[in-house]
Coordinates of C-alpha atoms in Angstrom, one line a residue:
X1 CA 71.3 138.2 65.8
X2 CA 74.6 138.6 63.9
X3 CA 76.9 135.6 64.4
X4 CA 80.7 135.9 64.1
X5 CA 82.2 133.9 61.2
X6 CA 83.9 130.6 62.4
X7 CA 87.3 131.4 60.9
X8 CA 87.4 134.9 62.4
X9 CA 86.4 133.6 65.9
X10 CA 88.9 130.8 65.7
X11 CA 91.9 133.0 64.7
X12 CA 91.0 135.6 67.3
X13 CA 90.7 133.1 70.1
X14 CA 94.0 131.4 68.9
X15 CA 95.8 134.8 69.0
X16 CA 94.5 135.6 72.5
X17 CA 95.4 132.1 73.6
X18 CA 98.9 132.4 72.3
X19 CA 99.4 135.8 74.0
X20 CA 98.0 134.4 77.2
X21 CA 100.3 131.3 77.1
X22 CA 103.4 133.3 76.5
X23 CA 102.4 135.8 79.2
X24 CA 102.0 133.0 81.7
X25 CA 105.4 131.5 80.7
X26 CA 107.1 134.9 81.2
X27 CA 105.4 135.2 84.6
X28 CA 106.6 131.8 85.6
X29 CA 110.3 132.6 84.7
X30 CA 109.9 136.0 86.4
X31 CA 108.9 134.3 89.7
X32 CA 111.9 132.0 89.5
X33 CA 114.3 134.9 88.9
X34 CA 112.7 137.2 91.5
X35 CA 112.8 134.4 94.1
X36 CA 116.6 134.8 94.3
X37 CA 116.5 138.5 94.8
X38 CA 116.1 140.0 98.3
X39 CA 112.7 141.7 98.9
X40 CA 111.9 144.7 101.1
X41 CA 108.2 144.1 100.8
X42 CA 107.8 141.1 103.1
X43 CA 104.8 141.6 105.3
X44 CA 103.1 144.0 102.9
X45 CA 99.8 143.0 101.2
X46 CA 100.1 142.7 97.4
X47 CA 98.5 145.5 95.4
X48 CA 97.2 143.0 92.8
X49 CA 96.2 139.4 93.3
X50 CA 96.4 136.6 90.7
X51 CA 95.5 137.7 87.2
X52 CA 94.2 141.2 88.1
X53 CA 97.0 143.0 86.4
X54 CA 97.9 140.2 83.9
X55 CA 96.3 142.0 80.9
X56 CA 98.0 145.3 81.7
X57 CA 101.5 143.7 82.1
X58 CA 101.5 141.1 79.4
X59 CA 98.9 142.1 76.7
X60 CA 98.2 145.8 76.9
X61 CA 101.9 146.8 77.1
X62 CA 102.4 145.4 73.6
X63 CA 99.7 147.5 72.0
X64 CA 99.5 150.6 74.3
X65 CA 100.8 152.8 71.5
X66 CA 97.4 152.3 69.8
X67 CA 95.6 154.0 72.8
X68 CA 95.8 157.2 74.7
X69 CA 97.3 159.0 71.7
X70 CA 98.0 162.7 72.2
X71 CA 96.5 165.2 69.8
X72 CA 97.9 168.6 68.6
X73 CA 94.6 170.3 67.5
X74 CA 91.0 170.7 68.6
X75 CA 89.1 167.4 68.8
X76 CA 87.0 168.1 65.7
X77 CA 85.9 165.5 63.1
X78 CA 89.4 165.6 61.8
X79 CA 92.4 166.2 64.1
X80 CA 96.2 166.0 64.2
X81 CA 97.5 162.9 66.1
X82 CA 101.1 163.1 67.5
X83 CA 103.3 160.2 66.3
X84 CA 105.3 158.4 69.0
X85 CA 108.1 155.8 69.2
X86 CA 109.6 153.4 71.8
X87 CA 113.0 152.0 72.3
X88 CA 112.1 149.6 75.2
X89 CA 109.2 147.4 73.8
X90 CA 106.5 150.0 74.5
X91 CA 107.4 150.5 78.2
X92 CA 107.9 154.2 77.6
X93 CA 106.7 156.2 74.6
X94 CA 108.4 159.3 73.3
X95 CA 106.6 162.0 71.2
X96 CA 108.0 163.2 67.9
X97 CA 107.4 166.5 66.0
X98 CA 105.4 164.6 63.3
X99 CA 101.6 164.6 63.3
X100 CA 99.1 162.6 61.2
X101 CA 95.7 163.9 60.2
X102 CA 93.1 161.4 61.3
X103 CA 89.3 160.9 61.2
X104 CA 87.8 161.0 64.7
X105 CA 85.7 157.9 65.2
X106 CA 85.8 157.6 69.0
X107 CA 84.4 160.8 70.4
X108 CA 81.5 162.0 72.6
X109 CA 81.4 165.2 70.5
X110 CA 77.9 164.5 69.3
X111 CA 76.9 168.0 68.5
X112 CA 80.3 169.1 67.0
X113 CA 80.9 171.8 69.6
X114 CA 84.5 170.6 70.5
X115 CA 86.0 172.7 67.7
X116 CA 85.6 176.4 67.1
X117 CA 82.1 177.4 65.9
X118 CA 81.2 180.9 64.7
X119 CA 77.9 180.9 66.5
X120 CA 78.5 178.8 69.6
X121 CA 82.1 179.5 70.6
X122 CA 81.6 183.3 71.5
X123 CA 78.5 182.5 73.5
X124 CA 80.3 179.7 75.3
X125 CA 83.1 182.0 76.3
X126 CA 80.6 184.6 77.5
X127 CA 78.8 182.0 79.6
X128 CA 82.0 180.7 81.1
X129 CA 82.9 184.2 82.2
X130 CA 79.5 184.8 83.7
X131 CA 78.7 181.4 85.3
X132 CA 82.2 179.7 85.5
X133 CA 83.0 176.2 84.3
X134 CA 81.5 174.5 87.3
X135 CA 79.5 175.2 90.5
X136 CA 81.9 172.9 92.4
X137 CA 78.9 171.5 94.3
X138 CA 75.9 169.2 93.7
X139 CA 72.6 171.0 92.9
X140 CA 70.9 170.2 96.2
X141 CA 73.9 171.8 98.0
X142 CA 74.0 175.2 96.4
X143 CA 75.1 174.1 93.0
X144 CA 71.9 175.0 91.2
X145 CA 71.8 177.9 88.7
X146 CA 69.1 179.5 86.7
X147 CA 70.6 177.8 83.6
X148 CA 69.7 174.4 85.1
X149 CA 66.2 175.4 85.7
X150 CA 65.7 177.0 82.3
X151 CA 67.2 173.9 80.5
X152 CA 64.9 171.5 82.4
X153 CA 61.9 173.6 81.5
X154 CA 63.0 173.7 77.9
X155 CA 63.5 169.9 77.8
X156 CA 60.1 169.3 79.4
X157 CA 58.4 171.5 76.7
X158 CA 60.4 169.8 74.0
X159 CA 59.3 166.3 74.9
X160 CA 55.8 167.3 75.9
X161 CA 56.1 166.4 79.6
X162 CA 55.2 168.4 82.8
X163 CA 58.8 168.3 84.1
X164 CA 62.3 167.0 83.4
X165 CA 65.4 166.2 85.5
X166 CA 68.8 167.2 84.1
X167 CA 71.9 165.0 84.6
X168 CA 75.4 165.7 83.5
X169 CA 75.8 162.5 81.6
X170 CA 73.8 159.4 80.6
X171 CA 75.9 157.0 82.7
X172 CA 75.1 158.9 85.9
X173 CA 71.4 159.1 84.9
X174 CA 71.0 155.3 85.0
X175 CA 73.3 154.6 87.9
X176 CA 71.5 157.3 90.0
X177 CA 67.9 156.9 89.0
X178 CA 67.6 153.1 89.3
X179 CA 68.3 153.0 93.0
X180 CA 65.6 155.7 93.5
X181 CA 63.1 153.5 91.6
X182 CA 63.6 150.3 93.5
X183 CA 65.4 149.0 96.6
X184 CA 65.7 146.0 98.9
X185 CA 62.9 143.5 98.6
X186 CA 62.4 144.4 94.9
X187 CA 63.2 142.5 91.8
X188 CA 65.0 143.9 88.7
X189 CA 64.8 141.8 85.5
X190 CA 67.4 143.1 83.1
X191 CA 68.3 142.4 79.5
X192 CA 71.6 140.4 79.2
X193 CA 73.1 143.1 76.9
X194 CA 72.0 146.2 78.8
X195 CA 74.5 149.0 79.1
X196 CA 77.1 148.9 82.0
X197 CA 75.5 152.0 83.6
X198 CA 72.2 150.0 84.0
X199 CA 74.1 147.1 85.5
X200 CA 75.9 149.3 88.1
X201 CA 72.6 151.1 88.9
X202 CA 70.8 147.7 89.4
X203 CA 73.7 146.5 91.7
X204 CA 73.6 149.7 93.7
X205 CA 69.9 149.5 94.3
X206 CA 70.0 146.6 96.7
X207 CA 67.3 144.8 94.8
X208 CA 67.6 141.2 93.5
X209 CA 68.7 141.1 89.9
X210 CA 67.8 138.5 87.3
X211 CA 68.7 138.5 83.7
X212 CA 66.8 137.3 80.6
X213 CA 68.2 136.5 77.1
X214 CA 68.8 139.5 74.9
X215 CA 65.7 140.9 73.3
X216 CA 63.8 137.6 73.9
X217 CA 60.2 138.3 75.3
X218 CA 59.5 134.6 75.6
X219 CA 62.4 134.0 77.9
X220 CA 61.5 137.2 79.8
X221 CA 58.1 135.6 80.5
X222 CA 59.8 132.4 81.7
X223 CA 61.9 134.4 84.2
X224 CA 58.9 136.4 85.4
X225 CA 56.9 133.3 86.1
X226 CA 59.7 131.6 87.9
X227 CA 60.5 134.6 90.1
X228 CA 56.9 135.5 90.9
X229 CA 56.2 131.9 91.9
X230 CA 59.4 131.7 94.0
X231 CA 59.2 135.1 95.7
X232 CA 62.0 136.7 97.6
X233 CA 65.1 134.6 98.6
X234 CA 64.9 132.7 101.9
X235 CA 61.5 134.1 103.0
X236 CA 59.6 133.5 99.7
X237 CA 57.5 136.5 100.4
X238 CA 56.0 138.4 97.5
X239 CA 58.2 141.0 95.8
X240 CA 57.6 144.6 96.9
X241 CA 58.2 145.8 93.4
X242 CA 59.2 144.2 90.1
X243 CA 60.6 146.2 87.2
X244 CA 61.9 145.1 83.8
X245 CA 64.7 147.2 82.3
X246 CA 65.5 147.3 78.6
X247 CA 67.0 149.8 76.1
X248 CA 64.9 151.3 73.4
X249 CA 67.9 151.1 71.0
X250 CA 70.7 149.0 72.4
X251 CA 73.6 151.4 72.3
X252 CA 76.4 148.8 72.0
X253 CA 74.7 146.7 69.3
X254 CA 72.5 149.2 67.5
X255 CA 69.6 146.8 67.7
X256 CA 66.0 147.9 68.3
X257 CA 64.2 146.5 71.4
X258 CA 61.1 144.4 70.8
X259 CA 59.3 146.9 73.1
X260 CA 55.7 146.1 72.1
X261 CA 56.2 142.4 72.9
X262 CA 58.0 143.2 76.2
X263 CA 55.3 145.6 77.3
X264 CA 52.6 142.9 76.4
X265 CA 54.4 140.4 78.7
X266 CA 54.8 142.9 81.5
X267 CA 51.1 144.0 81.3
X268 CA 50.1 140.3 81.6
X269 CA 52.0 140.0 85.0
X270 CA 51.4 143.6 86.1
X271 CA 55.1 144.5 86.0
X272 CA 56.6 148.0 85.4
X273 CA 58.8 148.5 82.3
X274 CA 61.7 151.0 82.4
X275 CA 63.0 151.8 78.9
X276 CA 66.4 153.5 78.7
X277 CA 67.1 155.4 75.5
X278 CA 70.5 156.6 74.1
X279 CA 70.0 159.4 73.2
X280 CA 67.2 160.2 75.6
X281 CA 65.0 161.8 72.9
X282 CA 63.1 158.9 71.3
X283 CA 63.4 159.1 67.5
X284 CA 61.8 155.8 66.4
X285 CA 58.2 155.0 67.1
X286 CA 57.8 158.6 68.3
X287 CA 58.6 162.0 66.9
X288 CA 61.8 163.8 65.9
X289 CA 62.5 167.5 66.0
X290 CA 65.5 168.9 64.2
X291 CA 67.5 172.0 65.4
X292 CA 69.5 173.8 62.7
X293 CA 71.9 176.6 63.7
X294 CA 70.9 180.1 62.9
X295 CA 74.3 180.8 61.4
X296 CA 73.5 178.7 58.3
X297 CA 72.5 180.4 55.1
X298 CA 69.0 180.0 53.5
X299 CA 70.5 177.5 51.0
X300 CA 72.0 175.4 53.8
X301 CA 68.6 175.3 55.5
X302 CA 66.8 174.3 52.3
X303 CA 69.4 171.6 51.6
X304 CA 69.2 170.4 55.3
X305 CA 65.4 170.1 55.2
X306 CA 65.5 168.1 51.9
X307 CA 68.0 165.6 53.5
X308 CA 65.9 165.4 56.7
X309 CA 62.8 164.8 54.6
X310 CA 64.4 161.9 52.8
X311 CA 65.8 160.4 56.0
X312 CA 62.3 160.7 57.6
X313 CA 60.8 158.8 54.6
X314 CA 63.4 156.0 54.8
X315 CA 63.2 155.5 58.6
X316 CA 59.5 156.0 58.9
X317 CA 59.5 158.8 61.4
X318 CA 58.3 161.7 59.2
X319 CA 55.4 163.6 60.7
X320 CA 54.1 166.8 59.2
X321 CA 50.5 167.4 60.6
X322 CA 50.2 170.7 58.9
X323 CA 51.0 169.3 55.5
X324 CA 48.5 166.5 56.0
X325 CA 45.8 169.0 56.8
X326 CA 46.7 171.1 53.7
X327 CA 46.6 167.9 51.5
X328 CA 43.2 167.0 52.9
X329 CA 41.9 170.5 52.1
X330 CA 43.3 170.4 48.6
X331 CA 41.7 166.9 48.0
X332 CA 38.3 168.2 49.2
X333 CA 38.5 171.2 46.9
X334 CA 39.3 168.9 43.9
X335 CA 36.3 166.7 44.7
X336 CA 34.0 169.8 44.9
X337 CA 35.3 171.0 41.6

């Protein structure tokens, strides 16, 4: 596990501590000054209590010009960011006519379709005209189209499974499916660094949630033993169901899960394992399929295949069964000769 350098941690904590102290001091003087002013809000419940909005008022306000920045172009890999200025300590920000060309490092545009594409854009516009941007309803209530069905069938064939369920986004997938897998009387044992969508899904399930140390199968076994021996809270009855939730690749850390060891522990105690993957298609310890747009030239395809081949060798996910068969046939012919 990567540890933060001592000096970096110390200076960061000191900076936050200094901002927190000055913020508290300003709040103290603000309360003194406001106490002398007449208030028309007596009898009303406060919108925020305690430190709920302290970060927004005293910390975020100083740096809000770094966030929520408007752009003046399509959100491609490179885009034009509008420059802004403030005359009242960042309370209000005013746009200028100047723009800066910036590299986009914070986008969900995984496939590069946010900007104009010669192949995809015309087809997207045609689909929007035919099917509209949204069904304005959930799928079980008249919101299902043939596109949903076709895509689910395509995904099922792609991953080699009998069926697939399509969700609009990964966050909803976890927060919606986990309550369907387990409920009250069940036990969820979750990795301490699981994604927030998993945390919300576990909370919404009604099951008891316990946490084990990040990527630590030994501590997972300790937690399992303790919870199986203790049973449900108050009644101490046996758990109706126990599941362990981990991520195949931890999306916030980029770290691989020790899945074989986790599965070994869970098999020992007859516990189900739910592995969440971001993206959902498993690339490591499985197989990878690459889709290249038909709009590319032959030279682009050849170059792309060369790069994919090198990456496959480096990562260890290269799998060409046809080539292996050809190699075996060639070797047999050489031996015969």
